[in-house]
Coordinates of C-alpha atoms in Angstrom, one line a residue:
Chain D
M3 CA 26.8 -35.7 -50.1
D4 CA 26.5 -38.7 -48.4
I5 CA 25.6 -38.0 -44.6
K6 CA 26.2 -41.4 -43.1
N7 CA 30.2 -41.4 -43.9
S8 CA 30.8 -37.7 -42.9
P9 CA 32.9 -38.2 -39.9
L10 CA 33.0 -34.8 -37.2
S11 CA 36.5 -35.2 -37.0
L12 CA 37.3 -31.4 -34.3
D13 CA 40.0 -30.3 -37.5
M14 CA 40.4 -27.8 -39.3
A15 CA 39.8 -30.5 -42.6
A16 CA 36.2 -31.1 -40.7
L17 CA 35.7 -26.8 -40.4
I18 CA 36.8 -26.6 -44.3
R19 CA 34.4 -30.4 -45.1
G20 CA 31.8 -28.5 -43.1
L21 CA 31.9 -25.0 -44.8
K22 CA 31.4 -26.3 -48.2
A23 CA 29.1 -29.4 -47.1
G24 CA 27.3 -25.3 -46.4
R25 CA 27.9 -24.5 -49.8
A26 CA 26.8 -27.2 -50.8
L27 CA 23.7 -27.4 -49.1
R28 CA 22.6 -24.2 -49.7
G29 CA 23.3 -24.7 -53.3
L30 CA 20.8 -27.7 -53.0
R31 CA 17.8 -26.2 -51.0
S32 CA 18.0 -22.5 -53.4
V33 CA 17.0 -26.1 -56.1
A34 CA 15.2 -27.9 -53.8
V35 CA 11.3 -27.2 -54.5
Q36 CA 9.8 -29.4 -51.6
S37 CA 9.4 -26.8 -49.0
T38 CA 9.8 -30.2 -46.5
L39 CA 13.7 -31.1 -47.7
S40 CA 15.6 -27.5 -47.0
P41 CA 14.3 -27.6 -43.5
Q42 CA 17.0 -30.8 -43.1
C43 CA 19.1 -29.1 -45.3
N44 CA 18.7 -26.0 -43.0
N45 CA 19.7 -29.2 -39.4
V46 CA 22.3 -30.0 -40.9
R47 CA 24.2 -27.2 -41.9
R48 CA 23.8 -25.6 -39.1
G49 CA 24.8 -28.5 -37.5
F50 CA 28.7 -28.7 -40.1
H51 CA 28.8 -24.2 -39.0
R52 CA 28.0 -24.7 -35.2
A53 CA 30.8 -27.3 -34.8
A54 CA 32.3 -26.1 -36.9
L55 CA 32.4 -22.0 -35.0
L56 CA 32.0 -23.7 -31.5
R57 CA 35.4 -25.5 -31.7
L58 CA 37.2 -22.9 -33.1
A59 CA 36.2 -19.7 -30.7
S60 CA 38.7 -19.4 -27.8
D61 CA 37.3 -18.2 -25.7
S62 CA 33.2 -20.1 -26.7
K63 CA 30.9 -18.9 -23.8
S64 CA 29.1 -22.2 -24.8
D65 CA 31.7 -24.7 -23.4
T66 CA 29.9 -25.7 -20.7
S67 CA 29.8 -29.3 -22.5
V68 CA 27.6 -29.2 -25.8
P69 CA 29.2 -31.7 -27.7
P70 CA 28.8 -31.2 -31.7
P71 CA 25.9 -32.6 -32.4
S72 CA 25.7 -36.0 -33.5
Y73 CA 24.2 -38.4 -36.5
H74 CA 22.0 -38.8 -34.2
E75 CA 20.9 -35.7 -33.2
V76 CA 21.5 -34.0 -36.0
H77 CA 19.5 -36.5 -37.6
T78 CA 16.0 -36.4 -35.0
A79 CA 16.4 -33.1 -35.3
G80 CA 15.2 -32.8 -39.4
E81 CA 12.6 -34.5 -38.2
S82 CA 9.2 -32.5 -38.0
S83 CA 8.0 -32.7 -34.4
S84 CA 10.4 -31.0 -31.9
S85 CA 8.8 -33.1 -28.9
S86 CA 10.2 -36.5 -30.5
A87 CA 13.7 -35.4 -31.0
Q88 CA 13.8 -34.0 -27.4
G89 CA 12.7 -37.2 -26.4
E90 CA 15.0 -39.1 -27.9
S91 CA 17.6 -36.3 -26.3
S92 CA 17.0 -36.5 -24.0
E93 CA 19.7 -38.3 -22.7
G94 CA 22.0 -36.2 -24.0
A95 CA 23.2 -32.8 -22.6
Q96 CA 21.1 -29.9 -22.3
S97 CA 21.4 -27.7 -25.5
N98 CA 21.1 -30.7 -27.8
T99 CA 17.5 -30.0 -28.7
S100 CA 15.7 -29.8 -31.7
F101 CA 17.7 -27.1 -34.4
Q102 CA 13.1 -25.4 -34.8
D103 CA 12.8 -25.4 -30.9
Q104 CA 13.0 -21.5 -30.9
S105 CA 11.0 -20.4 -27.9
G106 CA 15.0 -20.5 -26.5
E107 CA 14.3 -21.8 -22.9
H108 CA 16.6 -24.2 -22.7
G109 CA 19.7 -22.1 -22.1
E110 CA 20.9 -18.5 -23.5
D111 CA 23.2 -20.5 -25.8
Y112 CA 21.1 -22.3 -28.0
E113 CA 20.1 -19.6 -31.0
T114 CA 19.7 -20.1 -34.5
E115 CA 22.5 -19.5 -37.7
E116 CA 20.0 -16.0 -38.2
Q117 CA 20.4 -15.0 -34.6
L118 CA 23.9 -15.5 -34.2
Q119 CA 24.3 -13.7 -37.6
A120 CA 22.4 -11.1 -36.9
R121 CA 24.3 -10.7 -33.2
I122 CA 28.0 -10.4 -35.6
L123 CA 26.6 -7.9 -38.1
T124 CA 25.4 -5.1 -35.1
A125 CA 28.6 -5.6 -33.6
A126 CA 30.4 -5.5 -36.3
L127 CA 29.2 -1.7 -37.2
E128 CA 30.7 -0.1 -34.3
F129 CA 34.1 -0.7 -36.9
V130 CA 33.1 0.2 -40.0
P131 CA 34.2 3.6 -39.5
Q132 CA 37.3 2.1 -39.0
Y133 CA 37.9 -0.3 -41.3
G134 CA 34.5 0.6 -43.6
W135 CA 32.5 -1.9 -44.8
T136 CA 34.4 -5.0 -45.2
V137 CA 35.1 -8.8 -44.4
E138 CA 37.6 -7.2 -41.6
T139 CA 35.4 -5.5 -39.9
I140 CA 32.7 -8.7 -39.5
A141 CA 35.8 -10.3 -38.8
A142 CA 36.5 -7.5 -36.2
G143 CA 32.9 -8.2 -34.9
A144 CA 33.1 -11.3 -34.1
E145 CA 35.9 -11.5 -32.5
T146 CA 33.9 -8.9 -30.2
L147 CA 31.4 -11.9 -29.5
G148 CA 34.5 -14.2 -28.6
L149 CA 34.3 -16.0 -31.9
S150 CA 37.2 -16.9 -34.9
S151 CA 37.8 -14.0 -37.3
A152 CA 37.0 -17.4 -39.6
S153 CA 33.2 -17.1 -39.0
T154 CA 33.2 -14.7 -41.8
G155 CA 32.7 -18.2 -43.8
M156 CA 29.2 -18.0 -42.6
F157 CA 28.8 -14.7 -44.7
N158 CA 28.5 -16.0 -48.6
N159 CA 28.1 -11.9 -49.2
G160 CA 30.4 -10.8 -47.4
A161 CA 30.2 -6.6 -46.6
G162 CA 26.8 -7.3 -48.6
D163 CA 25.8 -8.6 -45.8
L164 CA 26.2 -5.9 -43.6
V165 CA 24.8 -3.5 -45.4
L166 CA 21.8 -5.0 -46.0
H167 CA 21.8 -6.3 -41.9
F168 CA 22.3 -2.7 -41.5
I169 CA 19.8 -0.8 -44.3
A170 CA 17.5 -3.5 -42.9
Q171 CA 18.2 -2.1 -39.0
C172 CA 17.9 1.0 -39.8
N173 CA 14.4 0.6 -41.6
A174 CA 13.2 -1.7 -39.1
Q175 CA 13.4 1.4 -35.7
L176 CA 12.5 4.3 -38.7
A177 CA 8.8 1.7 -38.7
E178 CA 9.7 1.7 -34.9
T179 CA 9.2 5.7 -34.2
L180 CA 6.4 5.2 -36.7
A181 CA 4.2 3.3 -35.3
E182 CA 4.8 4.7 -31.6
Q183 CA 3.9 8.9 -33.1
N184 CA 0.8 7.1 -35.4
N185 CA 0.1 5.0 -31.9
L186 CA 0.2 8.8 -29.9
V187 CA -1.9 10.7 -32.6
Q188 CA -4.5 8.4 -32.6
L189 CA -4.1 8.8 -28.8
G190 CA -4.8 12.3 -29.4
Q191 CA -1.1 13.4 -27.3
A192 CA -0.3 14.5 -30.8
E193 CA -1.5 16.0 -33.7
S194 CA -1.4 14.6 -36.6
K195 CA 1.4 16.4 -38.9
K196 CA 0.2 17.6 -43.2
T197 CA 1.8 15.2 -45.3
A198 CA 4.7 17.9 -46.7
E199 CA 5.5 17.9 -43.0
F200 CA 5.3 14.5 -42.2
L201 CA 7.6 13.3 -44.8
K202 CA 10.1 15.3 -44.3
D203 CA 11.3 15.0 -41.1
A204 CA 10.3 10.7 -41.9
V205 CA 13.3 11.2 -44.5
E206 CA 14.6 13.3 -42.3
M207 CA 15.2 10.3 -39.5
R208 CA 16.1 8.3 -41.5
L209 CA 18.9 10.0 -43.5
R210 CA 20.3 10.7 -40.1
M211 CA 20.9 7.5 -39.0
L212 CA 23.7 7.2 -41.7
I213 CA 25.2 10.2 -40.1
P214 CA 27.7 7.9 -37.8
Y215 CA 27.8 6.2 -41.3
I216 CA 28.7 9.5 -43.2
D217 CA 32.4 9.5 -44.3
S218 CA 32.5 4.9 -45.9
W219 CA 28.5 5.2 -47.2
P220 CA 29.8 5.6 -50.9
Q221 CA 31.1 2.4 -50.4
A222 CA 28.7 1.3 -49.1
M223 CA 26.1 2.9 -51.6
S224 CA 28.7 0.9 -54.2
I225 CA 27.9 -2.4 -52.4
L226 CA 24.1 -2.1 -53.2
L227 CA 24.5 -1.2 -56.4
L228 CA 26.1 -4.6 -56.8
P229 CA 24.3 -6.5 -59.5
H230 CA 23.3 -9.4 -56.7
N231 CA 22.4 -6.0 -53.9
I232 CA 19.9 -4.8 -56.1
P233 CA 17.1 -7.0 -55.7
D234 CA 17.9 -7.0 -52.4
S235 CA 18.1 -3.1 -52.2
L236 CA 15.1 -2.6 -53.4
K237 CA 13.1 -4.5 -50.6
H238 CA 14.5 -2.9 -48.6
L239 CA 13.8 0.8 -50.5
S240 CA 10.1 0.2 -51.1
T241 CA 9.8 -1.0 -47.6
L242 CA 11.5 2.2 -47.0
V243 CA 9.2 3.8 -48.6
D244 CA 5.5 1.9 -48.9
D245 CA 5.9 2.8 -44.6
I246 CA 6.5 6.3 -45.0
W247 CA 3.5 6.6 -47.2
Y248 CA 1.2 4.4 -44.8
Y249 CA 1.3 5.7 -41.1
A250 CA 1.8 9.2 -43.5
G251 CA -2.2 8.7 -44.2
D252 CA -1.8 6.8 -47.6
R253 CA -4.7 4.7 -48.2
S254 CA -4.9 4.6 -51.9
T255 CA -5.4 1.5 -54.3
D256 CA -5.0 3.2 -57.4
V257 CA -2.7 3.9 -59.8
N258 CA -2.3 6.9 -57.1
W259 CA -0.4 4.1 -54.8
Y260 CA 2.8 3.8 -57.7
T261 CA 3.3 7.8 -58.6
R262 CA 3.4 8.2 -55.0
R263 CA 6.1 5.7 -53.4
A264 CA 8.1 5.9 -56.6
A265 CA 7.6 10.4 -56.0
L266 CA 9.4 9.8 -53.5
T267 CA 11.9 6.6 -53.5
G268 CA 13.7 9.7 -56.1
I269 CA 12.9 11.8 -53.0
Y270 CA 15.0 9.7 -51.0
N271 CA 17.8 8.7 -53.1
T272 CA 18.5 12.4 -54.2
T273 CA 18.2 13.7 -51.0
E274 CA 20.7 10.6 -49.6
L275 CA 22.7 11.6 -52.5
V276 CA 23.7 15.2 -51.2
M277 CA 24.0 13.8 -48.3
V278 CA 27.4 11.8 -48.7
Q279 CA 28.3 15.5 -50.5
D280 CA 27.5 17.8 -48.0
S281 CA 29.8 19.7 -45.5
S282 CA 27.4 22.1 -44.1
P283 CA 27.4 22.3 -40.3
D284 CA 24.6 20.1 -39.2
F285 CA 23.9 18.3 -42.7
E286 CA 21.3 21.5 -42.8
E287 CA 22.2 21.8 -46.6
T288 CA 21.0 18.2 -47.4
W289 CA 17.7 18.8 -45.2
A290 CA 17.4 22.6 -47.2
F291 CA 17.0 20.1 -50.4
L292 CA 15.0 17.7 -48.9
D293 CA 12.3 20.2 -48.4
N294 CA 12.1 22.0 -52.0
R295 CA 12.2 18.6 -53.2
I296 CA 9.3 17.6 -51.3
K297 CA 7.3 21.0 -51.6
D298 CA 8.5 20.4 -55.9
V299 CA 6.1 17.2 -55.8
V300 CA 3.7 18.6 -53.4
N301 CA 3.0 21.1 -56.3
M302 CA 3.0 18.9 -59.1
A303 CA 0.7 17.1 -57.0
N304 CA -1.8 20.0 -56.9
T305 CA -1.3 21.0 -60.7
A306 CA -1.6 17.7 -61.8
K307 CA -5.1 18.4 -59.9
Q308 CA -5.4 21.6 -61.2
V309 CA -4.6 19.7 -65.3
Q310 CA -7.6 18.0 -64.4
A311 CA -10.3 20.2 -63.2
T312 CA -9.7 23.2 -66.3
G313 CA -10.0 20.2 -68.3
E314 CA -12.9 18.8 -66.7
A315 CA -14.7 21.9 -67.3
V316 CA -13.8 22.0 -71.6
V317 CA -15.2 19.0 -71.7
Q318 CA -18.6 20.2 -69.9
G319 CA -18.1 23.4 -71.8
L320 CA -17.1 21.8 -75.5
M321 CA -20.7 19.2 -74.5
G322 CA -22.4 22.2 -74.1
A323 CA -22.0 24.0 -77.3
A324 CA -22.3 20.7 -79.3
I325 CA -25.9 20.5 -78.0
T326 CA -26.5 24.6 -78.3
L327 CA -25.4 24.2 -81.7
K328 CA -28.2 20.7 -82.1
N329 CA -30.1 22.1 -80.2
L330 CA -30.1 25.1 -83.1
T331 CA -30.0 23.3 -86.2
G332 CA -33.0 21.1 -85.1
M333 CA -31.1 18.1 -85.2
N334 CA -31.8 17.6 -81.0
Q335 CA -35.7 16.8 -81.3
R336 CA -36.4 13.2 -81.7
R337 CA -39.1 11.7 -84.8
Chain B
M20 CA -13.4 1.6 -29.6
Q21 CA -10.1 2.0 -31.4
R22 CA -10.6 0.4 -34.3
A23 CA -13.8 2.6 -34.7
A24 CA -11.5 5.3 -33.8
K25 CA -8.5 4.2 -36.1
C26 CA -11.3 3.5 -38.8
A27 CA -12.6 7.2 -38.2
L28 CA -9.8 8.7 -37.9
R29 CA -8.3 7.2 -41.3
L30 CA -11.4 8.0 -43.5
D31 CA -10.9 11.5 -42.3
L32 CA -6.7 10.9 -43.7
S33 CA -8.5 9.0 -46.3
R34 CA -10.8 12.2 -47.7
A35 CA -7.7 14.6 -47.6
F36 CA -5.2 13.5 -48.9
C37 CA -7.1 11.0 -51.5
P38 CA -9.7 11.9 -52.2
S39 CA -10.5 8.7 -54.8
S40 CA -9.9 6.5 -52.3
V41 CA -12.4 5.9 -49.4
R42 CA -15.5 7.9 -50.0
N43 CA -19.1 7.6 -49.0
C44 CA -19.3 6.3 -46.0
P45 CA -23.6 7.3 -44.9
A46 CA -23.6 5.0 -49.2
I47 CA -21.5 2.2 -47.3
N48 CA -24.2 2.1 -44.3
K49 CA -26.8 2.3 -46.2
V50 CA -27.0 -0.3 -48.5
N51 CA -26.3 -3.2 -46.3
D52 CA -25.0 -3.3 -42.9
T53 CA -23.8 -6.7 -42.3
V54 CA -20.6 -7.0 -44.8
L55 CA -19.8 -3.3 -44.8
C56 CA -19.8 -1.8 -41.5
R57 CA -17.9 -4.4 -39.3
R58 CA -15.3 -2.5 -37.5
Y59 CA -13.2 -6.0 -37.4
S60 CA -11.3 -6.5 -40.2
V61 CA -11.2 -9.4 -42.2
L62 CA -8.7 -10.4 -42.6
P63 CA -7.1 -13.1 -40.5
P64 CA -2.9 -10.6 -38.7
P65 CA -1.1 -13.4 -41.2
R66 CA 1.0 -15.6 -39.7
D67 CA 4.2 -14.9 -42.3
K68 CA 5.2 -14.0 -45.6
E69 CA 3.6 -17.0 -47.9
E70 CA 0.3 -16.0 -46.5
K71 CA 0.6 -12.1 -46.6
A72 CA 1.9 -13.4 -50.1
M73 CA -1.0 -15.4 -51.4
L74 CA -3.7 -13.0 -49.5
D75 CA -2.6 -10.3 -51.0
S76 CA -2.6 -11.5 -54.3
M77 CA -6.0 -13.4 -53.4
L78 CA -7.6 -9.1 -53.1
R79 CA -5.5 -7.9 -55.9
V80 CA -6.7 -10.5 -57.8
D81 CA -10.6 -9.6 -56.2
H82 CA -10.2 -5.8 -56.8
A83 CA -9.1 -5.7 -59.6
G84 CA -12.3 -7.5 -61.2
E85 CA -14.2 -5.1 -59.3
Y86 CA -12.9 -2.0 -60.7
G87 CA -12.8 -3.3 -64.4
A88 CA -16.6 -5.0 -64.2
N89 CA -17.0 -1.3 -62.3
R90 CA -15.9 0.3 -65.8
I91 CA -17.5 -2.0 -67.7
Y92 CA -20.2 -1.0 -66.5
A93 CA -19.7 2.5 -66.8
G94 CA -19.3 1.8 -70.2
Q95 CA -22.4 0.4 -70.9
M96 CA -24.6 2.6 -68.7
A97 CA -22.8 5.7 -71.1
V98 CA -24.3 3.8 -74.2
L99 CA -28.0 3.1 -73.5
G100 CA -28.7 4.8 -69.9
R101 CA -31.4 6.3 -71.9
T102 CA -32.5 3.2 -73.3
Q103 CA -35.2 1.1 -71.3
T104 CA -32.6 -0.7 -69.7
G105 CA -31.4 2.1 -68.2
P106 CA -31.9 1.3 -65.5
L107 CA -31.2 -1.9 -64.4
I108 CA -27.8 -1.9 -65.8
Q109 CA -27.4 0.6 -63.4
H110 CA -29.1 -1.1 -60.4
M111 CA -26.4 -3.7 -61.7
W112 CA -23.0 -1.5 -61.7
D113 CA -24.6 -0.3 -57.7
Q114 CA -24.2 -3.2 -57.2
E115 CA -20.5 -3.6 -58.5
K116 CA -19.3 -0.1 -57.0
M117 CA -20.8 -1.8 -53.5
H118 CA -18.1 -4.5 -53.5
L119 CA -15.1 -1.9 -55.3
E120 CA -15.9 -0.1 -52.0
K121 CA -15.4 -2.7 -49.9
F122 CA -12.4 -3.7 -51.7
D123 CA -10.9 -0.2 -51.4
E124 CA -11.7 -0.5 -47.4
I125 CA -9.7 -4.2 -47.0
L126 CA -6.9 -3.4 -49.8
G127 CA -5.7 0.1 -47.5
E128 CA -6.0 -1.8 -44.3
H129 CA -3.5 -4.5 -45.3
R130 CA -1.2 -2.6 -46.8
V131 CA -2.3 -4.5 -50.2
R132 CA -0.8 -3.2 -53.4
P133 CA -3.2 -2.5 -56.0
T134 CA -1.7 -4.0 -59.8
L135 CA 0.1 -2.5 -61.1
L136 CA -2.1 -2.3 -65.1
L137 CA -5.5 -1.3 -63.0
P138 CA -5.1 2.0 -65.5
L139 CA -5.0 -0.6 -68.4
W140 CA -8.5 -2.5 -67.3
N141 CA -9.8 1.2 -67.0
I142 CA -9.8 1.5 -70.8
A143 CA -10.1 -1.6 -72.0
G144 CA -13.1 -2.9 -69.3
F145 CA -14.9 0.8 -70.4
A146 CA -14.1 0.0 -73.9
L147 CA -15.4 -3.1 -73.7
G148 CA -19.0 -2.1 -72.0
A149 CA -19.1 0.8 -74.6
C150 CA -18.4 -1.8 -78.0
T151 CA -21.4 -4.2 -76.3
A152 CA -23.4 -2.1 -75.8
L153 CA -23.5 -0.5 -78.3
L154 CA -24.9 -4.3 -80.3
G155 CA -28.0 -3.4 -78.6
K156 CA -29.4 -4.5 -75.3
E157 CA -28.5 -7.5 -76.3
G158 CA -24.7 -7.6 -76.7
A159 CA -25.0 -5.5 -73.5
M160 CA -26.5 -8.5 -72.0
A161 CA -24.2 -10.8 -73.0
C162 CA -21.5 -8.9 -72.0
T163 CA -22.8 -8.9 -68.7
V164 CA -23.2 -12.3 -68.8
A165 CA -19.8 -13.7 -70.0
V166 CA -17.6 -11.1 -67.3
E167 CA -20.4 -13.0 -64.3
E168 CA -19.5 -16.2 -65.3
S169 CA -15.9 -15.8 -65.4
I170 CA -15.4 -13.6 -62.2
S171 CA -18.2 -16.3 -60.0
E172 CA -16.4 -18.9 -61.0
H173 CA -13.0 -16.5 -59.8
Y174 CA -14.3 -16.4 -56.5
N175 CA -15.7 -19.7 -56.2
S176 CA -12.0 -21.4 -57.1
Q177 CA -10.7 -18.7 -53.9
I178 CA -13.3 -19.7 -51.9
R179 CA -12.0 -24.2 -52.9
T180 CA -8.4 -22.4 -52.0
L181 CA -9.4 -21.1 -48.7
M182 CA -11.4 -23.9 -47.5
E183 CA -8.7 -26.4 -48.9
T184 CA -6.4 -24.3 -46.3
D185 CA -8.2 -23.8 -43.3
P186 CA -11.3 -22.7 -43.3
E187 CA -12.0 -21.5 -39.4
R188 CA -9.1 -19.2 -39.9
Y189 CA -10.5 -17.2 -42.9
T190 CA -14.6 -17.9 -42.2
E191 CA -15.2 -14.0 -42.0
L192 CA -12.7 -13.9 -45.8
L193 CA -14.5 -16.6 -47.5
Q194 CA -18.3 -14.9 -46.0
L195 CA -17.5 -12.1 -47.8
I196 CA -16.1 -13.9 -51.0
K197 CA -19.7 -16.1 -50.9
E198 CA -21.7 -13.1 -50.9
F199 CA -19.6 -11.5 -53.6
R200 CA -20.5 -14.5 -56.0
D201 CA -23.8 -14.8 -54.8
D202 CA -24.1 -11.0 -56.3
E203 CA -22.4 -12.4 -59.5
I204 CA -24.5 -14.8 -59.8
E205 CA -27.5 -13.3 -59.7
H206 CA -26.1 -10.6 -62.0
H207 CA -25.2 -13.7 -64.1
D208 CA -29.0 -14.1 -64.6
T209 CA -30.2 -11.2 -64.9
G210 CA -28.4 -11.2 -68.4
L211 CA -29.9 -14.7 -69.0
E212 CA -34.0 -13.5 -68.4
H213 CA -32.5 -10.5 -70.6
D214 CA -32.0 -12.3 -73.7
A215 CA -28.8 -12.6 -73.7
E216 CA -28.4 -15.2 -75.7
S217 CA -30.2 -13.9 -78.9
V218 CA -27.1 -11.8 -79.8
P219 CA -25.7 -13.0 -83.6
G220 CA -22.5 -14.5 -82.5
Y221 CA -23.0 -15.0 -78.2
F222 CA -21.0 -17.7 -78.5
L223 CA -18.2 -15.7 -79.9
L224 CA -18.6 -13.1 -78.1
K225 CA -19.2 -15.0 -74.9
T226 CA -15.8 -16.9 -75.4
A227 CA -13.7 -14.2 -76.9
I228 CA -15.1 -12.5 -73.5
Q229 CA -14.5 -14.9 -71.1
A230 CA -10.8 -15.6 -72.6
G231 CA -9.7 -11.8 -71.8
C232 CA -11.2 -12.4 -68.1
K233 CA -9.1 -15.8 -67.9
A234 CA -5.1 -14.0 -68.9
A235 CA -6.9 -10.4 -67.0
I236 CA -7.2 -12.6 -64.2
Y237 CA -3.9 -13.9 -65.0
I238 CA -1.6 -11.6 -64.8
S239 CA -3.7 -9.3 -61.9
Q240 CA -2.5 -12.0 -59.9
R241 CA 1.2 -11.5 -60.7
I242 CA 1.9 -7.4 -62.0

C-alpha cells in the first residue's frame, strides 16, 4: 500500500479505501514485530478512520474546522516526538497535533480511537434490551453520539467487542469498589469480613451488574464462547477472580494460588448459569446457590487440612512403631 | 505509617487464610535488617504491561529457583542430617529459607503469579538432594556446586538485563538480587572447599544437574 499516492478525497470511495487500508494495516501490524512500525501504522490508520468518520458525521460536533489530516501531518505524526509534529503543524488548525499526544490539552475534540470506541460502546449499552448484543445496538449507540451508523465498521469483532467492553467495565467497577472497601478496612473504619462472606459479597456484587441485561445475557454468553473470543473472555475472567482473591487477602505463593482461583472460577461460572434461568424475586435462589457453593469449597478446604493432619499423625505413628521394632530387635545400636 | 499497618494487616490475613505463605516475622527480622525489614516496596510501580510482564516473569523464576534450592537442601538434610556435614548443610539451608521468605513476600505484595510447576520442583528438588546425598558428602557438595553455579549465573544475567534497561529505576531490586547472588556464590565456594570435586563422575554429574537447572529456569519463566 502506497501511502504517498492515496488521495484523501472526501467521498464514499475514500471511506471504503480508508477502511480497507485500515484493515490491511491492522493485519500488517499483527505481523510486524518491531514496535517502531506499529505507531506509524496506527497513526495512519487513525488518520484514515478519523477522516472517514468526521466526513460522514451528519452532525459532527467537531466541525470547528478540523481539516482531514494531510499527508504531511500524518507523516509527521509518525515521528516519535510530539513536539516536532506540533512545531511543524502549528500553523494548522488547533487539533492537528501528533496522534501520540494524549494529554487532551488541545480541546475536547481530541481523543484516541480507543476512547472513541469506548464511548460508542458505552452509549450502545442502553440499547441492549431493545436490540440484544448485536451490531445494530452499536449502530444505535453511535447514532446517539452524533456519528453515522457506518462507524460500526470500526469494530472488527462486532457484538463481541460490545460484550467484552461491558465485561471489562463491570470488572473495573468491581475492582474499584473492592479497593475502596479495602481502604476503609485498613483505616479502621470498617470491619474486615471473613473469607467466605467476602467472596459471597464480591461475587454477588459482580453478578448484580448483569441484572439490567439478564434477559439477553445468554446471547452474550454464547458470543463469548466463540473461538476468537475465548482468549479475551478467559483473560477478563482470570483478572476478575484474581482481583477478588487479592482483596479477600490471599497472598499465597504456592499451588494454593491456583486451586483457589480455579475454585472461585467454578463458583462464578456456575452461579452465572443459575442466574440466567432464575425467576425467583430478586434472584434469591441464585444467592442461595452461591452461598451453598462457597460453603462447599470452604468445607473441602477444611477437609483437605484435616486429611493432611491425619496423614501426618499416621506417618508419625508408623515411624514410632518402626523405631520401637528396631530397638526391640537391637538393630538400632551403633557398632 | 499506612504501609506498616498494611504490612501488619496483610500478615494477619495471611496467617489466617494461608498458613503456608508468610510466616515468622521475628525470624526474618533477626537475620538481616537492611534487606528484609524494609517497609517500602522493592519494585517500582509498573509503567505498563510489558514491564509488569517482564518483572513478573523474573520474580516467578527467582521464586521457583529459591523454592527448588530449599527442597534440594531438605533432601540432602534428610540423608546427611545426622552426619558431620549436617550443620554445614543446615546453615546453607537456612540462608535459602530466608531468600524464599523474601520472594514469597514480594510475590504476594506485587500480585505475581507463582509458577504452576511448583509441585514438580518440590519433588524433583527433594529427589535430587536425596540422591546426590546418597553418594556421600562429596556428592551432596557437588550437587550444591552445580546448582549454585547455575543460580548465580542466572542472577547475573538478570542483573545485566536490569542494568541495561534502567539501573536507577530498579535500584532496590538490583541490590536484592546482588545480595542473593553473593550468598549463592558463597555456597558454591563452600561446596568446592568441602571436596565437591572428588566425587566420581563429577564432571558428568555437574553437567547433568546444570542442564536440568537451565531447563527448569526456561520453563518457570513461561509457565
